[in-house]
Amino acid sequence: MKIVFLGTGSMQPTKERNVSSIYFNHESENILFDCGEGTQRQMRLKEISPTKITKIIVSHFHADHVLGLGGLLRTLEANEYNKTITIYGPKGVEKFVHNIIHSAYYGDSIKIKTIEIKPGIIINEEKFTVEAFQLDHSVPSFGFRLKEKDRRKINLEYLKKFELKQHPLLGELQKGKDIVWNDKKITAKKATNVVKGKIISIIFDTGYFNNIIKLAKDADLLISESTFSIEEKDKAREYKHLTAEDAAKIAKKSKAKKLILTHFSPRYKDISKLQKEAEKEFNSVECASDLMEINI
Amino acid sequence: MKIVFLGTGSMQPTKERNVSSIYFNHESENILFDCGEGTQRQMRLKEISPTKITKIIVSHFHADHVLGLGGLLRTLEANEYNKTITIYGPKGVEKFVHNIIHSAYYGDSIKIKTIEIKPGIIINEEKFTVEAFQLDHSVPSFGFRLKEKDRRKINLEYLKKFELKQHPLLGELQKGKDIVWNDKKITAKKATNVVKGKIISIIFDTGYFNNIIKLAKDADLLISESTFSIEEKDKAREYKHLTAEDAAKIAKKSKAKKLILTHFSPRYKDISKLQKEAEKEFNSVECASDLMEINI
């Protein structure tokens, strides 16, 4: 699984940071989480072709999370994107997307499907799932848990005594099915090792609440908004955002392995302060920067 | 008068060029011509504060010319911009702007006034005018002629014999009024020299037509779209755009002093080809680049 931070700022762009967008790639699947203004330019800078996008998930309809959608859809149209693009978003998604594509002259060749996000599994692909969790923000807002499905890795060492190497039957073992080879039964249990799927949790705009731990539980990677420093804790509470300390507490309580902070207020030129605040609570903290890439 | 090219590409952003926007400054007046997606970020890179903007003029409602409007308006709102922002645009401006500010959750504190552009003078300020010219594009599109008003410069040499230096009466002379000083009449005609106001003409998206010369007539600076090379002349005609050669012919016929090409198709990595095509027709050609600044 690959993650690219396309925009790591909040509210309005700065010289250093564009507004919210995270690109997720898993084999042929390319999902955009949020699409703030300027996201397609960030993709160009990172040499990610917009036409590779298979799905768009909008966490909530605040301007800094969605206003790049119109330009991206127009670019898909101009590049003869011939698939249906699915846009997931909270209540109102259909109306907002309608307004977005009526903000300028568009053709009518692009096929858009909008899906209103409800808590639970919203995407169930062959190799991974995306689960949505309701957050607590000033407008309906969601966080997401991306879970790679467990898979079986062939134990080639074990198969040596059966003299079985490359063969289509290995695929059956990987599916967890027992096979027969040279009149001998080979069980999937013995011939394969289960590799646990990785978990990436993403916390978008939200105030702190106890149940948020569930979203991040045992995540291999927790990406969390961290709009404010603890010095602006009152502002964080008022506007329903997290401080860096909040994000770190969530990482700690949920036993996440690694925490990446993002969605910083434009007021912070130097975010090392936020990193230090988080490090007091949790030992594996990194601050995202625009176009940063993580492979997991 | 100052011009900053905030975006010099067309259709979709590239690594090197953002989509259409030109910033114009004359003393306290700051006008944005077009506001493609990402314009506010370009302003940040050039250290132009969005709240300085006094008016926005949209040439036409193709996506690459307007989709930065939503983000900019949201930023004005967040920065407690307390003036009314006037947005000029072709037929449909009210509906398009309505859809733009309903593409996400907005507050209701920002005051917007939309004005439908008709050919003729659309802005008449103390020191300059903006005149709109209908262009020939696939949707209603306008070009603009910015004319600094002629002004009188005091002839200090001439005033020496009257022993008149710093005095409020000089202001009267500058307004073209005769004055009396130590019982002697001083005429504005003799005591001042008329300085002709400069003319900047901007040709936005259009196909070639003869009357376009009027828009650029005697311009000190002609800024022109130049989407295509002469090699794609058929495409230029089909999509109603200009080639670099077209722009240069307009500059020549209208007796403009200088031509700056902009709005290049993303297909051209190297635009020196377009510059050469234009130079065959006209001797003072420059190609715009993002964040380039011109003072006139």
GROMACS .gro file of C-alpha atoms in nm, chain A residues 90-245:
model
  156
   90PRO     CA    1  -2.123   1.251   0.364
   91LYS     CA    2  -2.488   1.353   0.343
   92GLY     CA    3  -2.529   1.616   0.070
   93VAL     CA    4  -2.270   1.462  -0.161
   94GLU     CA    5  -2.510   1.452  -0.458
   95LYS     CA    6  -2.607   1.819  -0.422
   96PHE     CA    7  -2.251   1.940  -0.363
   97VAL     CA    8  -2.116   1.746  -0.663
   98HIS     CA    9  -2.403   1.882  -0.875
   99ASN     CA   10  -2.307   2.237  -0.779
  100ILE     CA   11  -1.939   2.167  -0.840
  101ILE     CA   12  -1.995   2.050  -1.196
  102HIS     CA   13  -2.224   2.345  -1.261
  103SER     CA   14  -1.964   2.599  -1.148
  104ALA     CA   15  -1.836   2.625  -1.505
  105TYR     CA   16  -1.925   2.488  -1.847
  106TYR     CA   17  -1.871   2.112  -1.853
  107GLY     CA   18  -1.936   1.861  -2.125
  108ASP     CA   19  -2.167   1.573  -2.045
  109SER     CA   20  -1.931   1.288  -2.129
  110ILE     CA   21  -1.806   1.215  -1.780
  111LYS     CA   22  -1.996   0.955  -1.583
  112ILE     CA   23  -2.017   1.029  -1.211
  113LYS     CA   24  -2.174   0.812  -0.942
  114THR     CA   25  -2.216   0.960  -0.596
  115ILE     CA   26  -2.251   0.745  -0.284
  116GLU     CA   27  -2.351   0.879   0.055
  117ILE     CA   28  -2.116   0.748   0.324
  118LYS     CA   29  -2.271   0.566   0.619
  119PRO     CA   30  -2.061   0.423   0.903
  120GLY     CA   31  -1.929   0.073   0.819
  121ILE     CA   32  -1.754  -0.095   0.527
  122ILE     CA   33  -1.796   0.130   0.222
  123ILE     CA   34  -1.549  -0.043  -0.010
  124ASN     CA   35  -1.489  -0.418  -0.022
  125GLU     CA   36  -1.235  -0.505  -0.288
  126GLU     CA   37  -1.064  -0.840  -0.343
  127LYS     CA   38  -0.760  -0.741  -0.142
  128PHE     CA   39  -0.867  -0.465   0.094
  129THR     CA   40  -1.160  -0.293   0.262
  130VAL     CA   41  -1.233   0.067   0.355
  131GLU     CA   42  -1.443   0.123   0.665
  132ALA     CA   43  -1.596   0.463   0.746
  133PHE     CA   44  -1.622   0.601   1.101
  134GLN     CA   45  -1.835   0.900   1.192
  135LEU     CA   46  -1.628   1.183   1.339
  136ASP     CA   47  -1.735   1.480   1.551
  137HIS     CA   48  -1.696   1.799   1.347
  138SER     CA   49  -1.904   2.111   1.276
  139VAL     CA   50  -2.041   1.940   0.963
  140PRO     CA   51  -2.081   1.565   0.890
  141SER     CA   52  -1.727   1.428   0.868
  142PHE     CA   53  -1.577   1.080   0.836
  143GLY     CA   54  -1.252   0.903   0.913
  144PHE     CA   55  -1.144   0.581   0.742
  145ARG     CA   56  -0.981   0.250   0.821
  146LEU     CA   57  -0.811   0.079   0.527
  147LYS     CA   58  -0.750  -0.287   0.591
  148GLU     CA   59  -0.553  -0.510   0.365
  149LYS     CA   60  -0.708  -0.857   0.372
  150ASP     CA   61  -0.497  -1.132   0.530
  151ARG     CA   62  -0.322  -1.340   0.266
  152ARG     CA   63  -0.142  -1.676   0.255
  153LYS     CA   64   0.222  -1.691   0.157
  154ILE     CA   65   0.346  -2.024   0.013
  155ASN     CA   66   0.595  -2.206   0.236
  156LEU     CA   67   0.834  -2.318  -0.040
  157GLU     CA   68   1.058  -2.493   0.213
  158TYR     CA   69   0.770  -2.718   0.324
  159LEU     CA   70   0.671  -2.794  -0.037
  160LYS     CA   71   1.023  -2.914  -0.125
  161LYS     CA   72   0.957  -3.263   0.013
  162PHE     CA   73   0.657  -3.292  -0.222
  163GLU     CA   74   0.872  -3.173  -0.513
  164LEU     CA   75   0.616  -2.902  -0.586
  165LYS     CA   76   0.745  -2.566  -0.714
  166GLN     CA   77   0.575  -2.352  -0.978
  167HIS     CA   78   0.226  -2.486  -1.047
  168PRO     CA   79  -0.130  -2.346  -1.078
  169LEU     CA   80  -0.221  -2.555  -0.773
  170LEU     CA   81  -0.020  -2.313  -0.558
  171GLY     CA   82  -0.298  -2.063  -0.623
  172GLU     CA   83  -0.544  -2.300  -0.458
  173LEU     CA   84  -0.324  -2.323  -0.150
  174GLN     CA   85  -0.309  -1.943  -0.139
  175LYS     CA   86  -0.688  -1.938  -0.138
  176GLY     CA   87  -0.672  -2.163   0.170
  177LYS     CA   88  -0.776  -2.484  -0.010
  178ASP     CA   89  -0.608  -2.819   0.048
  179ILE     CA   90  -0.476  -2.994  -0.265
  180VAL     CA   91  -0.366  -3.337  -0.384
  181TRP     CA   92  -0.025  -3.372  -0.555
  182ASN     CA   93   0.130  -3.702  -0.661
  183ASP     CA   94  -0.145  -3.876  -0.460
  184LYS     CA   95  -0.046  -3.689  -0.145
  185LYS     CA   96  -0.270  -3.444   0.036
  186ILE     CA   97  -0.114  -3.107   0.105
  187THR     CA   98  -0.302  -2.884   0.348
  188ALA     CA   99  -0.313  -2.507   0.307
  189LYS     CA  100  -0.258  -2.476   0.680
  190LYS     CA  101   0.082  -2.644   0.661
  191ALA     CA  102   0.189  -2.529   0.315
  192THR     CA  103   0.118  -2.158   0.369
  193ASN     CA  104   0.180  -1.893   0.631
  194VAL     CA  105  -0.089  -1.639   0.700
  195VAL     CA  106   0.037  -1.283   0.653
  196LYS     CA  107  -0.177  -1.038   0.846
  197GLY     CA  108  -0.305  -0.749   0.633
  198LYS     CA  109  -0.178  -0.404   0.727
  199ILE     CA  110  -0.410  -0.138   0.864
  200ILE     CA  111  -0.398   0.231   0.779
  201SER     CA  112  -0.629   0.461   0.975
  202ILE     CA  113  -0.699   0.817   0.867
  203ILE     CA  114  -0.853   1.068   1.103
  204PHE     CA  115  -0.991   1.368   0.916
  205ASP     CA  116  -1.138   1.682   1.077
  206THR     CA  117  -1.280   1.606   1.418
  207GLY     CA  118  -1.294   1.711   1.779
  208TYR     CA  119  -1.162   1.466   2.038
  209PHE     CA  120  -1.399   1.190   2.156
  210ASN     CA  121  -1.331   0.860   2.332
  211ASN     CA  122  -1.471   0.624   2.070
  212ILE     CA  123  -1.224   0.749   1.809
  213ILE     CA  124  -0.983   0.485   1.946
  214LYS     CA  125  -1.182   0.220   1.756
  215LEU     CA  126  -1.095   0.379   1.423
  216ALA     CA  127  -0.724   0.367   1.499
  217LYS     CA  128  -0.713   0.034   1.690
  218ASP     CA  129  -0.387  -0.156   1.620
  219ALA     CA  130  -0.322   0.047   1.305
  220ASP     CA  131   0.016  -0.009   1.141
  221LEU     CA  132  -0.008   0.353   1.038
  222LEU     CA  133  -0.230   0.621   1.188
  223ILE     CA  134  -0.258   0.942   0.988
  224SER     CA  135  -0.427   1.211   1.192
  225GLU     CA  136  -0.531   1.570   1.154
  226SER     CA  137  -0.336   1.785   1.393
  227THR     CA  138  -0.461   2.132   1.317
  228PHE     CA  139  -0.347   2.299   1.637
  229SER     CA  140  -0.071   2.308   1.895
  230ILE     CA  141  -0.163   2.248   2.258
  231GLU     CA  142  -0.124   2.626   2.303
  232GLU     CA  143  -0.441   2.667   2.093
  233LYS     CA  144  -0.629   2.385   2.270
  234ASP     CA  145  -0.929   2.617   2.329
  235LYS     CA  146  -0.948   2.688   1.957
  236ALA     CA  147  -0.922   2.316   1.884
  237ARG     CA  148  -1.217   2.249   2.116
  238GLU     CA  149  -1.420   2.541   1.979
  239TYR     CA  150  -1.372   2.450   1.611
  240LYS     CA  151  -1.373   2.073   1.672
  241HIS     CA  152  -1.021   1.992   1.570
  242LEU     CA  153  -0.738   1.794   1.728
  243THR     CA  154  -0.416   1.918   1.880
  244ALA     CA  155  -0.092   1.731   1.814
  245GLU     CA  156  -0.118   1.603   2.172
   0.00000   0.00000   0.00000
